[in-house]
CSV table of C-alpha atoms in Angstrom, one decimal:
chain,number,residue,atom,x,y,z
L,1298,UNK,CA,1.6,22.9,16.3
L,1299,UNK,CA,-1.8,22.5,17.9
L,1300,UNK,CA,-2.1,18.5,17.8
L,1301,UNK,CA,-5.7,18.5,19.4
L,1302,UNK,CA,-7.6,21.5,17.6
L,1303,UNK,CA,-6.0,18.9,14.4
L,1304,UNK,CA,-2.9,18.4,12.5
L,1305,UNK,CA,-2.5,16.4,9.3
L,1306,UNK,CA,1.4,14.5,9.9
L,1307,UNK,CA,3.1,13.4,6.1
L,1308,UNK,CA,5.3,10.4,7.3
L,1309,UNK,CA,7.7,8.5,5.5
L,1310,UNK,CA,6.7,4.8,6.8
L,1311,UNK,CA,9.9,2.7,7.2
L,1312,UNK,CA,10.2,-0.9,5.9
L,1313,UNK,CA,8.7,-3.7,7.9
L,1314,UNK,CA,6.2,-0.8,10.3
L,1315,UNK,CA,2.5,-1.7,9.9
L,1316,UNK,CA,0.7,1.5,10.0
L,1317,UNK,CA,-0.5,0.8,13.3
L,1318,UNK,CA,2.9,0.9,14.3
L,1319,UNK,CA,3.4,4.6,13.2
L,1320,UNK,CA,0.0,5.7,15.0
L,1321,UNK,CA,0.8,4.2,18.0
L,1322,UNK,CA,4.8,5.9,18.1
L,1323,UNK,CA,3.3,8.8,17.4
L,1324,UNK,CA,0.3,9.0,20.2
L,1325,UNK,CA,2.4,8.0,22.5
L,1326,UNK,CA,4.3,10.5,22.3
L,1327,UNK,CA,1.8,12.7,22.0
L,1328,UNK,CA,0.0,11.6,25.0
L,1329,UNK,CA,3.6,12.1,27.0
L,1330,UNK,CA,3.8,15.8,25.8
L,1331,UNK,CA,0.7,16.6,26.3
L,1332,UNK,CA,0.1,14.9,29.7
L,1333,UNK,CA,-3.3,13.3,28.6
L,1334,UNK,CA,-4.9,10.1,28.5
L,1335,UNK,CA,-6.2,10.4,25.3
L,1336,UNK,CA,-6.0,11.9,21.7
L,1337,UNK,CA,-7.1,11.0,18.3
L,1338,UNK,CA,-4.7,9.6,16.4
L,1339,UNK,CA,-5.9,7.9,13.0
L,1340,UNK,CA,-4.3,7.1,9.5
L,1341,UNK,CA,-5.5,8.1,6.1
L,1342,UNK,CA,-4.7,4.2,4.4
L,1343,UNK,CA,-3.0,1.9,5.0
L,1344,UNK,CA,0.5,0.5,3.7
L,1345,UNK,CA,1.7,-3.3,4.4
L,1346,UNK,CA,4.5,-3.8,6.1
L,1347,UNK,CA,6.7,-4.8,3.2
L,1348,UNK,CA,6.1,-0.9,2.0
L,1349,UNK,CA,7.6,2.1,2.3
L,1350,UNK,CA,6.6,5.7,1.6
L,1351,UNK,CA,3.3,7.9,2.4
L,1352,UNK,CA,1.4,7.9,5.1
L,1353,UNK,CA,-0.8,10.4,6.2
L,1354,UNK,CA,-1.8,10.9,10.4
L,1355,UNK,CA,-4.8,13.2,11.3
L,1356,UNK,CA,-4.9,13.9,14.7
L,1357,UNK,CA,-7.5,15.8,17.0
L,1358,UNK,CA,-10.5,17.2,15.1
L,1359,UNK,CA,-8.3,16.9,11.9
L,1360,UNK,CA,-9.2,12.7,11.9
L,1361,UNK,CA,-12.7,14.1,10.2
L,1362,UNK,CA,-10.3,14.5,7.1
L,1363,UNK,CA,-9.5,11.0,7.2
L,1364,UNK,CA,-12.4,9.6,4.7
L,1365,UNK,CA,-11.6,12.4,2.5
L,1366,UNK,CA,-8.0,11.6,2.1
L,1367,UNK,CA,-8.8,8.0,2.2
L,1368,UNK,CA,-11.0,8.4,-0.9
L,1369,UNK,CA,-8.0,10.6,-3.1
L,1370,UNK,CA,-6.1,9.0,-5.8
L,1371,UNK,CA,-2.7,7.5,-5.5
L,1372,UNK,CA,0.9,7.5,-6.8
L,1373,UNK,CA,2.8,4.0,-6.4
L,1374,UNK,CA,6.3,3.3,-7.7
L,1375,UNK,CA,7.4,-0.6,-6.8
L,1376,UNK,CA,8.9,-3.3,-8.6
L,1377,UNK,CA,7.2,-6.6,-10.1
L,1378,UNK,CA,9.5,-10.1,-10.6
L,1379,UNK,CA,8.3,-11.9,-12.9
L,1380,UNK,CA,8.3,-15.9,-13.4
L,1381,UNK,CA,7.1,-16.6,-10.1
L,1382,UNK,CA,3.4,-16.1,-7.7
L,1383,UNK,CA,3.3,-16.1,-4.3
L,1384,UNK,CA,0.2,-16.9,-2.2
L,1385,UNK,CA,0.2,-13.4,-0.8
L,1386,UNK,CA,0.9,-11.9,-4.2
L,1387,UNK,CA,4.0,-10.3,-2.5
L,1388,UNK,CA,6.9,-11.7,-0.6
L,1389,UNK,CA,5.3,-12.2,2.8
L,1390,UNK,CA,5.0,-15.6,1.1
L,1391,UNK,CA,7.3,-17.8,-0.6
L,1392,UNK,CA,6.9,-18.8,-3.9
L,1393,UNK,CA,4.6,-21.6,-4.6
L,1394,UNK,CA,4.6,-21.5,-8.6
L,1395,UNK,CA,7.8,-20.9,-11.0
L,1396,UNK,CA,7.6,-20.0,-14.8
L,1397,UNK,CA,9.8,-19.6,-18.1
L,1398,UNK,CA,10.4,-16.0,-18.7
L,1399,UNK,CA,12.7,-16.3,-21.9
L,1400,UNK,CA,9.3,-15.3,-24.5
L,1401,UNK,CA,8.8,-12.6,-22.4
L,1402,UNK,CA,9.8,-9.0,-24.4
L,1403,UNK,CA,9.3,-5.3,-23.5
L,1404,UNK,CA,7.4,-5.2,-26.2
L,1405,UNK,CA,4.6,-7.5,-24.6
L,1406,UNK,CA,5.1,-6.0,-21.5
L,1407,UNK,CA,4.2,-2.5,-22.1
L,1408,UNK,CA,1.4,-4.0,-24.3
L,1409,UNK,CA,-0.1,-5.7,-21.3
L,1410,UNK,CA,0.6,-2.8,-19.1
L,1411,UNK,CA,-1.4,-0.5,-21.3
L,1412,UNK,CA,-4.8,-2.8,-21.1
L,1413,UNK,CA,-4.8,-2.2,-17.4
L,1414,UNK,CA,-5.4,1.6,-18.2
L,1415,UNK,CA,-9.1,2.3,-17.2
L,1416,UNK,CA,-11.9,1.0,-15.0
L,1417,UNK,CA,-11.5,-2.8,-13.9
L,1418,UNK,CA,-12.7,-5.6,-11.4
L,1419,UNK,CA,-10.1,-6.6,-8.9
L,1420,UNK,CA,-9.7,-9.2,-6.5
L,1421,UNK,CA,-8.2,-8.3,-3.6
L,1422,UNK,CA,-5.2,-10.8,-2.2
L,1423,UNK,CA,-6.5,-13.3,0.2
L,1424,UNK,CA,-3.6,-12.2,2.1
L,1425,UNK,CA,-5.1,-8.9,3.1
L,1426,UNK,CA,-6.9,-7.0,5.5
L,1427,UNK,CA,-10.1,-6.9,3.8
L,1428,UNK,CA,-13.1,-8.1,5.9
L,1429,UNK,CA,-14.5,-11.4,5.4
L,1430,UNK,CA,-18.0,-12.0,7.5
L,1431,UNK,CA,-16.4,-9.6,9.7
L,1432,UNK,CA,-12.6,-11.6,9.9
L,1433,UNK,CA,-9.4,-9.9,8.1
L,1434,UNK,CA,-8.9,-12.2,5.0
L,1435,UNK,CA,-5.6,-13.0,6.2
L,1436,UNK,CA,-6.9,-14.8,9.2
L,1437,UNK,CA,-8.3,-17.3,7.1
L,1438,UNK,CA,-5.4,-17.6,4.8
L,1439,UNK,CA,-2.9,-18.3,7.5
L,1440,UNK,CA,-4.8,-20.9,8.8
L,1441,UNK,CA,-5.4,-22.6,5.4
L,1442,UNK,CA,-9.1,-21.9,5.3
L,1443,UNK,CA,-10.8,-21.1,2.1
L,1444,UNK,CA,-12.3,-18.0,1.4
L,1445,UNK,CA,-13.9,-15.9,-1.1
L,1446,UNK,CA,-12.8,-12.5,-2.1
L,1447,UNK,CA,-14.9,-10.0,-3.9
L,1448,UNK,CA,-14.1,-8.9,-6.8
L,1449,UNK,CA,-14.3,-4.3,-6.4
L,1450,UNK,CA,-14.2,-1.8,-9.1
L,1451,UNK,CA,-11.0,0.2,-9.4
L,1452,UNK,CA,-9.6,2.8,-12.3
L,1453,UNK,CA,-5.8,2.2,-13.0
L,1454,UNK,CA,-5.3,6.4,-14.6
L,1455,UNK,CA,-1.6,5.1,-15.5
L,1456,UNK,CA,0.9,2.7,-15.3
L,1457,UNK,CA,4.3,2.9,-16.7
L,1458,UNK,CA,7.0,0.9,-17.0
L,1459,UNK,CA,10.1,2.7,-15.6
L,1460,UNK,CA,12.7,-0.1,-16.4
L,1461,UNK,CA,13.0,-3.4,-17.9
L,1462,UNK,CA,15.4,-6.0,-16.3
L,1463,UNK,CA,13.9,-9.3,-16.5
L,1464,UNK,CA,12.5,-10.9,-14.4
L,1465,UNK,CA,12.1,-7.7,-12.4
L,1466,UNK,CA,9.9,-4.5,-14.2
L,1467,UNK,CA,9.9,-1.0,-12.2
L,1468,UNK,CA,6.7,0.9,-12.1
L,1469,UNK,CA,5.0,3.6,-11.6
L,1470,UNK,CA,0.7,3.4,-11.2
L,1471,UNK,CA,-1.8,6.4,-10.5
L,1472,UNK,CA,-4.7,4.8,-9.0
L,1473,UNK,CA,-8.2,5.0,-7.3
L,1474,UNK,CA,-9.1,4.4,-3.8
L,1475,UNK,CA,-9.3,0.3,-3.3
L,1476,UNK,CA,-6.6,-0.7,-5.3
L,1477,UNK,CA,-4.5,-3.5,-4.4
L,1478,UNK,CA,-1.1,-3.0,-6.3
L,1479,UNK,CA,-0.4,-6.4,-5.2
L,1480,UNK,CA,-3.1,-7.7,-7.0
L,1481,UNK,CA,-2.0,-5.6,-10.1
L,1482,UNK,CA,1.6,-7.5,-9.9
L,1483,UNK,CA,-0.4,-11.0,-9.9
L,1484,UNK,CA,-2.8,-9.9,-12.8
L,1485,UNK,CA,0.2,-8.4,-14.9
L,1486,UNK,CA,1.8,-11.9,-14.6
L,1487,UNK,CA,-1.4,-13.0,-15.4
L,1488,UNK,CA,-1.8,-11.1,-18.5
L,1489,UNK,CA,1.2,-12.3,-19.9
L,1490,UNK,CA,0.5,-16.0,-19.7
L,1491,UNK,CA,3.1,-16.5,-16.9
L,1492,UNK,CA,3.4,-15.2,-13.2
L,1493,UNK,CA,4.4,-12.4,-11.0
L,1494,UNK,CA,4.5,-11.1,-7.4
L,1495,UNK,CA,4.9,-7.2,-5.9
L,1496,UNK,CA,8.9,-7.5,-4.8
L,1497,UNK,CA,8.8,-3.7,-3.7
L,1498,UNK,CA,6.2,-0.8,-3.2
L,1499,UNK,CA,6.4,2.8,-2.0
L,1500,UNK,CA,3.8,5.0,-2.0
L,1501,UNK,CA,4.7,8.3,-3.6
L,1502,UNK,CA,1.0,10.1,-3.1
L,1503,UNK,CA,-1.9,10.6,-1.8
L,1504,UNK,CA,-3.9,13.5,-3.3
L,1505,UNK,CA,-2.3,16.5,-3.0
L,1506,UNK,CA,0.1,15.4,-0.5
L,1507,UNK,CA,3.3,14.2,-1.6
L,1508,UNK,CA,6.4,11.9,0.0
L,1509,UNK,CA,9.1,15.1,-1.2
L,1510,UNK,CA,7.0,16.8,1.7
L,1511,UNK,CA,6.8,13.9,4.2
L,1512,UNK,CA,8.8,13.4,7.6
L,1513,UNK,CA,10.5,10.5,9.2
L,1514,UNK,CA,9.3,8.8,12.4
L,1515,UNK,CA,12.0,10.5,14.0
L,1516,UNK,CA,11.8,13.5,12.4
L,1517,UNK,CA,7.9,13.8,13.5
L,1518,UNK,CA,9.2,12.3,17.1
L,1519,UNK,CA,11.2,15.2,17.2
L,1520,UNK,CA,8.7,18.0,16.1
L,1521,UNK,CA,5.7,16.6,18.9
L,1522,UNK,CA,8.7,17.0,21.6
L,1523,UNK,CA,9.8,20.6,20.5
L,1524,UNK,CA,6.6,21.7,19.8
């Protein structure tokens, strides 16, 4: 593989990694098997840390593709308990509200999946890396500072219901660039007159590219030091 004339890298991010994490494992050790002192290294969006699945590294003259690939639909499959919020919509936080689930059926809940299908406004989590007068969100969030978040225009293609077991609903969302799945989780509870918060998320795709075709950290570890 020719890392500097570009490479695009499918990795399966592990649980609790921040992207940043997985670029910096993997320019290191391309800067140690390559003897430089520098390479582009970049990611194609990020995943929080309490998510698993695709991640997509450009490196060398292959980090142009980056705002292409950035700007490609994507696949999510995660969970959503219900009868609960969090502050950070997901459980970085604990929960800071609690609700009765017991009128809750799966009848209503694929009804009030369906009327996310389509164009929307979102708020993005206040609990996010969005950029607030040039600070991450979260920076004021964590320090108990108020702050407010945009609302940004976002098409939901699908979102299914893969399995009902209340309070916890499995799905699976095709989505545009922007969307915050956490945000999704809260507005579902939302929708529904009670509350909920993202309990799992792995991204599935990203595009064309798919996890089935993604490597472990290791596994691309291992291909940089064979190479």
């Amino acid at each position: 593989m020719d890392f500097l004339a570009g490479e695009v890298l499918l990795i399966d991010k592990p649980l609790e990694w921040t992207s940043f994490d997985v670029v910096k494992k993997v320019r290191g050790r391309l800067l140690k098997k390559l003897n430089r002192k520098k390479i582009k290294v970049g990611h194609a969006g990020t995943l929080d840390p309490l998510a698993t699945g695709l991640l997509v590294l450009c490196t060398g003259k292959a980090t142009k593709k980056i705002e292409s690939i950035q700007g490609a639909e994507k696949e999510y499959t995660g969970t959503i308990t219900l009868g609960a919020t969090t502050p950070s919509y997901d459980m970085e936080t604990e929960a800071d509200r609690q609700f009765d689930i017991s009128d809750l059926s799966p009848e209503k809940l694929e009804k009030a999946a369906q009327s996310f299908v389509g164009e929307q406004l979102q708020t993005p989590p206040v609990f996010s890396a969005k950029k607030i007068d040039g600070r991450k969100a979260y920076d004021y969030a964590r320090k108990g500072e108020d702050v407010k978040m945009r609302q940004n225009l976002v098409h939901i293609y699908e979102f299914e219901l893969t399995r009902i077991d209340l309070p916890q609903v499995d799905f699976r969302v095709r989505c545009s660039k922007g969307t915050y799945i956490r945000s999704l989780a809260y507005d579902f509870g939302q929708s529904l007159n009670n509350g909920g918060y993202l309990s799992a998320l792995r991204r599935t795709a990203i595009g064309d590219y798919r996890i089935e075709d993604a490597m472990s950290v290791e596994e691309v570890v291992e291909v940089i030091m064979n190479s």
